[in-house]
């Protein structure tokens, strides 16, 4: 994890991200988008948070979905989600 993501900047980004209710990337992280982004598209939250290893050939690298604008992805903010979220659990 890069030093720039430690502490408050990461917490602010986590609050700003909207996560999917159930849909996950192939790597296991929930899909999310940034509310402040000009063009919103669902993307792997591990990529958005800087947690993903993206260098080809590196151990532990998982295949990640291409960002998408699928309308069938249910947001955690939707009443139909009934409280479901793919948001990572944060330590207290």
JSON list of C-alpha atoms in Angstrom, two decimals:
[
{"chain": "A", "resi": 1, "resn": "UNK", "atom": "CA", "xyz": [0.00, 0.00, 0.00]},
{"chain": "A", "resi": 2, "resn": "UNK", "atom": "CA", "xyz": [1.39, 3.40, -0.93]},
{"chain": "A", "resi": 3, "resn": "UNK", "atom": "CA", "xyz": [2.11, 5.91, 1.78]},
{"chain": "A", "resi": 4, "resn": "UNK", "atom": "CA", "xyz": [-0.29, 8.45, 0.27]},
{"chain": "A", "resi": 5, "resn": "UNK", "atom": "CA", "xyz": [-3.26, 6.18, 1.06]},
{"chain": "A", "resi": 6, "resn": "UNK", "atom": "CA", "xyz": [-2.54, 5.76, 4.75]},
{"chain": "A", "resi": 7, "resn": "UNK", "atom": "CA", "xyz": [-4.84, 7.62, 7.11]},
{"chain": "A", "resi": 8, "resn": "UNK", "atom": "CA", "xyz": [-7.34, 10.31, 6.26]},
{"chain": "A", "resi": 9, "resn": "UNK", "atom": "CA", "xyz": [-7.10, 10.46, 2.42]},
{"chain": "A", "resi": 10, "resn": "UNK", "atom": "CA", "xyz": [-8.09, 6.80, 2.21]},
{"chain": "A", "resi": 11, "resn": "UNK", "atom": "CA", "xyz": [-10.95, 7.30, 4.70]},
{"chain": "A", "resi": 12, "resn": "UNK", "atom": "CA", "xyz": [-12.25, 10.25, 2.69]},
{"chain": "A", "resi": 13, "resn": "UNK", "atom": "CA", "xyz": [-12.17, 8.23, -0.53]},
{"chain": "A", "resi": 14, "resn": "UNK", "atom": "CA", "xyz": [-13.97, 5.32, 1.14]},
{"chain": "A", "resi": 15, "resn": "UNK", "atom": "CA", "xyz": [-16.76, 7.67, 2.26]},
{"chain": "A", "resi": 16, "resn": "UNK", "atom": "CA", "xyz": [-17.01, 9.15, -1.22]},
{"chain": "A", "resi": 17, "resn": "UNK", "atom": "CA", "xyz": [-17.22, 5.82, -3.06]},
{"chain": "A", "resi": 18, "resn": "UNK", "atom": "CA", "xyz": [-20.59, 4.24, -3.76]},
{"chain": "A", "resi": 19, "resn": "UNK", "atom": "CA", "xyz": [-20.36, 0.45, -3.67]},
{"chain": "A", "resi": 20, "resn": "UNK", "atom": "CA", "xyz": [-22.52, -2.11, -5.40]},
{"chain": "A", "resi": 21, "resn": "UNK", "atom": "CA", "xyz": [-24.92, -4.11, -3.28]},
{"chain": "A", "resi": 22, "resn": "UNK", "atom": "CA", "xyz": [-23.76, -7.53, -4.50]},
{"chain": "A", "resi": 23, "resn": "UNK", "atom": "CA", "xyz": [-21.74, -7.30, -7.72]},
{"chain": "A", "resi": 24, "resn": "UNK", "atom": "CA", "xyz": [-18.02, -8.02, -7.33]},
{"chain": "A", "resi": 25, "resn": "UNK", "atom": "CA", "xyz": [-14.95, -7.87, -9.54]},
{"chain": "A", "resi": 26, "resn": "UNK", "atom": "CA", "xyz": [-13.30, -11.13, -10.57]},
{"chain": "A", "resi": 27, "resn": "UNK", "atom": "CA", "xyz": [-10.62, -10.41, -7.93]},
{"chain": "A", "resi": 28, "resn": "UNK", "atom": "CA", "xyz": [-13.29, -10.47, -5.18]},
{"chain": "A", "resi": 29, "resn": "UNK", "atom": "CA", "xyz": [-13.43, -6.73, -4.39]},
{"chain": "A", "resi": 30, "resn": "UNK", "atom": "CA", "xyz": [-16.77, -4.97, -4.67]},
{"chain": "A", "resi": 31, "resn": "UNK", "atom": "CA", "xyz": [-17.58, -2.76, -7.64]},
{"chain": "A", "resi": 32, "resn": "UNK", "atom": "CA", "xyz": [-17.75, 0.96, -6.87]},
{"chain": "A", "resi": 33, "resn": "UNK", "atom": "CA", "xyz": [-17.73, 4.42, -8.39]},
{"chain": "A", "resi": 34, "resn": "UNK", "atom": "CA", "xyz": [-16.69, 7.85, -7.17]},
{"chain": "A", "resi": 35, "resn": "UNK", "atom": "CA", "xyz": [-19.65, 10.19, -6.63]},
{"chain": "A", "resi": 36, "resn": "UNK", "atom": "CA", "xyz": [-17.49, 13.15, -7.62]},
{"chain": "A", "resi": 37, "resn": "UNK", "atom": "CA", "xyz": [-16.29, 11.68, -10.92]},
{"chain": "A", "resi": 38, "resn": "UNK", "atom": "CA", "xyz": [-17.39, 13.41, -14.09]},
{"chain": "A", "resi": 39, "resn": "UNK", "atom": "CA", "xyz": [-18.16, 10.15, -15.89]},
{"chain": "A", "resi": 40, "resn": "UNK", "atom": "CA", "xyz": [-19.40, 7.59, -13.40]},
{"chain": "A", "resi": 41, "resn": "UNK", "atom": "CA", "xyz": [-18.62, 3.99, -14.23]},
{"chain": "A", "resi": 42, "resn": "UNK", "atom": "CA", "xyz": [-18.56, 0.92, -12.01]},
{"chain": "A", "resi": 43, "resn": "UNK", "atom": "CA", "xyz": [-14.98, -0.17, -11.44]},
{"chain": "A", "resi": 44, "resn": "UNK", "atom": "CA", "xyz": [-13.09, -2.53, -9.13]},
{"chain": "A", "resi": 45, "resn": "UNK", "atom": "CA", "xyz": [-12.87, -0.87, -5.70]},
{"chain": "A", "resi": 46, "resn": "UNK", "atom": "CA", "xyz": [-9.40, -2.38, -5.20]},
{"chain": "A", "resi": 47, "resn": "UNK", "atom": "CA", "xyz": [-8.22, -0.39, -8.22]},
{"chain": "A", "resi": 48, "resn": "UNK", "atom": "CA", "xyz": [-9.96, 2.79, -7.09]},
{"chain": "A", "resi": 49, "resn": "UNK", "atom": "CA", "xyz": [-8.43, 2.49, -3.61]},
{"chain": "A", "resi": 50, "resn": "UNK", "atom": "CA", "xyz": [-4.97, 1.62, -4.95]},
{"chain": "A", "resi": 51, "resn": "UNK", "atom": "CA", "xyz": [-4.97, -1.85, -3.38]},
{"chain": "A", "resi": 52, "resn": "UNK", "atom": "CA", "xyz": [-4.77, -3.84, -6.63]},
{"chain": "A", "resi": 53, "resn": "UNK", "atom": "CA", "xyz": [-1.61, -5.18, -8.17]},
{"chain": "A", "resi": 54, "resn": "UNK", "atom": "CA", "xyz": [-1.82, -4.28, -11.85]},
{"chain": "A", "resi": 55, "resn": "UNK", "atom": "CA", "xyz": [1.62, -5.21, -13.18]},
{"chain": "A", "resi": 56, "resn": "UNK", "atom": "CA", "xyz": [1.31, -8.13, -15.61]},
{"chain": "A", "resi": 57, "resn": "UNK", "atom": "CA", "xyz": [3.18, -11.22, -14.53]},
{"chain": "A", "resi": 58, "resn": "UNK", "atom": "CA", "xyz": [3.48, -10.18, -10.88]},
{"chain": "A", "resi": 59, "resn": "UNK", "atom": "CA", "xyz": [2.43, -12.82, -8.34]},
{"chain": "A", "resi": 60, "resn": "UNK", "atom": "CA", "xyz": [-0.99, -12.30, -6.85]},
{"chain": "A", "resi": 61, "resn": "UNK", "atom": "CA", "xyz": [-2.28, -10.29, -9.77]},
{"chain": "A", "resi": 62, "resn": "UNK", "atom": "CA", "xyz": [-5.93, -11.06, -10.46]},
{"chain": "A", "resi": 63, "resn": "UNK", "atom": "CA", "xyz": [-7.92, -10.33, -13.57]},
{"chain": "A", "resi": 64, "resn": "UNK", "atom": "CA", "xyz": [-9.99, -7.21, -13.10]},
{"chain": "A", "resi": 65, "resn": "UNK", "atom": "CA", "xyz": [-13.16, -6.24, -14.87]},
{"chain": "A", "resi": 66, "resn": "UNK", "atom": "CA", "xyz": [-13.08, -3.43, -17.34]},
{"chain": "A", "resi": 67, "resn": "UNK", "atom": "CA", "xyz": [-14.94, -0.36, -15.97]},
{"chain": "A", "resi": 68, "resn": "UNK", "atom": "CA", "xyz": [-18.56, -0.51, -16.99]},
{"chain": "A", "resi": 69, "resn": "UNK", "atom": "CA", "xyz": [-21.74, 1.51, -16.86]},
{"chain": "A", "resi": 70, "resn": "UNK", "atom": "CA", "xyz": [-24.12, -1.42, -16.44]},
{"chain": "A", "resi": 71, "resn": "UNK", "atom": "CA", "xyz": [-27.51, -0.26, -15.32]},
{"chain": "A", "resi": 72, "resn": "UNK", "atom": "CA", "xyz": [-28.30, -3.66, -13.83]},
{"chain": "A", "resi": 73, "resn": "UNK", "atom": "CA", "xyz": [-25.65, -3.20, -11.12]},
{"chain": "A", "resi": 74, "resn": "UNK", "atom": "CA", "xyz": [-27.55, -2.44, -7.94]},
{"chain": "A", "resi": 75, "resn": "UNK", "atom": "CA", "xyz": [-26.12, 0.32, -5.76]},
{"chain": "A", "resi": 76, "resn": "UNK", "atom": "CA", "xyz": [-25.81, -0.03, -1.98]},
{"chain": "A", "resi": 77, "resn": "UNK", "atom": "CA", "xyz": [-27.82, 3.22, -1.83]},
{"chain": "A", "resi": 78, "resn": "UNK", "atom": "CA", "xyz": [-30.81, 1.68, -3.59]},
{"chain": "A", "resi": 79, "resn": "UNK", "atom": "CA", "xyz": [-33.83, 0.80, -1.42]},
{"chain": "A", "resi": 80, "resn": "UNK", "atom": "CA", "xyz": [-33.96, -2.53, -3.28]},
{"chain": "A", "resi": 81, "resn": "UNK", "atom": "CA", "xyz": [-30.50, -3.41, -1.89]},
{"chain": "A", "resi": 82, "resn": "UNK", "atom": "CA", "xyz": [-32.10, -3.90, 1.53]},
{"chain": "A", "resi": 83, "resn": "UNK", "atom": "CA", "xyz": [-28.87, -2.97, 3.32]},
{"chain": "A", "resi": 84, "resn": "UNK", "atom": "CA", "xyz": [-26.58, -5.20, 1.23]},
{"chain": "A", "resi": 85, "resn": "UNK", "atom": "CA", "xyz": [-23.16, -3.80, 0.32]},
{"chain": "A", "resi": 86, "resn": "UNK", "atom": "CA", "xyz": [-19.77, -4.93, -0.95]},
{"chain": "A", "resi": 87, "resn": "UNK", "atom": "CA", "xyz": [-18.05, -2.14, 1.04]},
{"chain": "A", "resi": 88, "resn": "UNK", "atom": "CA", "xyz": [-14.94, -3.47, 2.81]},
{"chain": "A", "resi": 89, "resn": "UNK", "atom": "CA", "xyz": [-15.19, -3.85, 6.58]},
{"chain": "A", "resi": 90, "resn": "UNK", "atom": "CA", "xyz": [-13.11, -1.18, 8.31]},
{"chain": "A", "resi": 91, "resn": "UNK", "atom": "CA", "xyz": [-11.25, -1.75, 11.55]},
{"chain": "A", "resi": 92, "resn": "UNK", "atom": "CA", "xyz": [-12.41, 0.35, 14.48]}
]
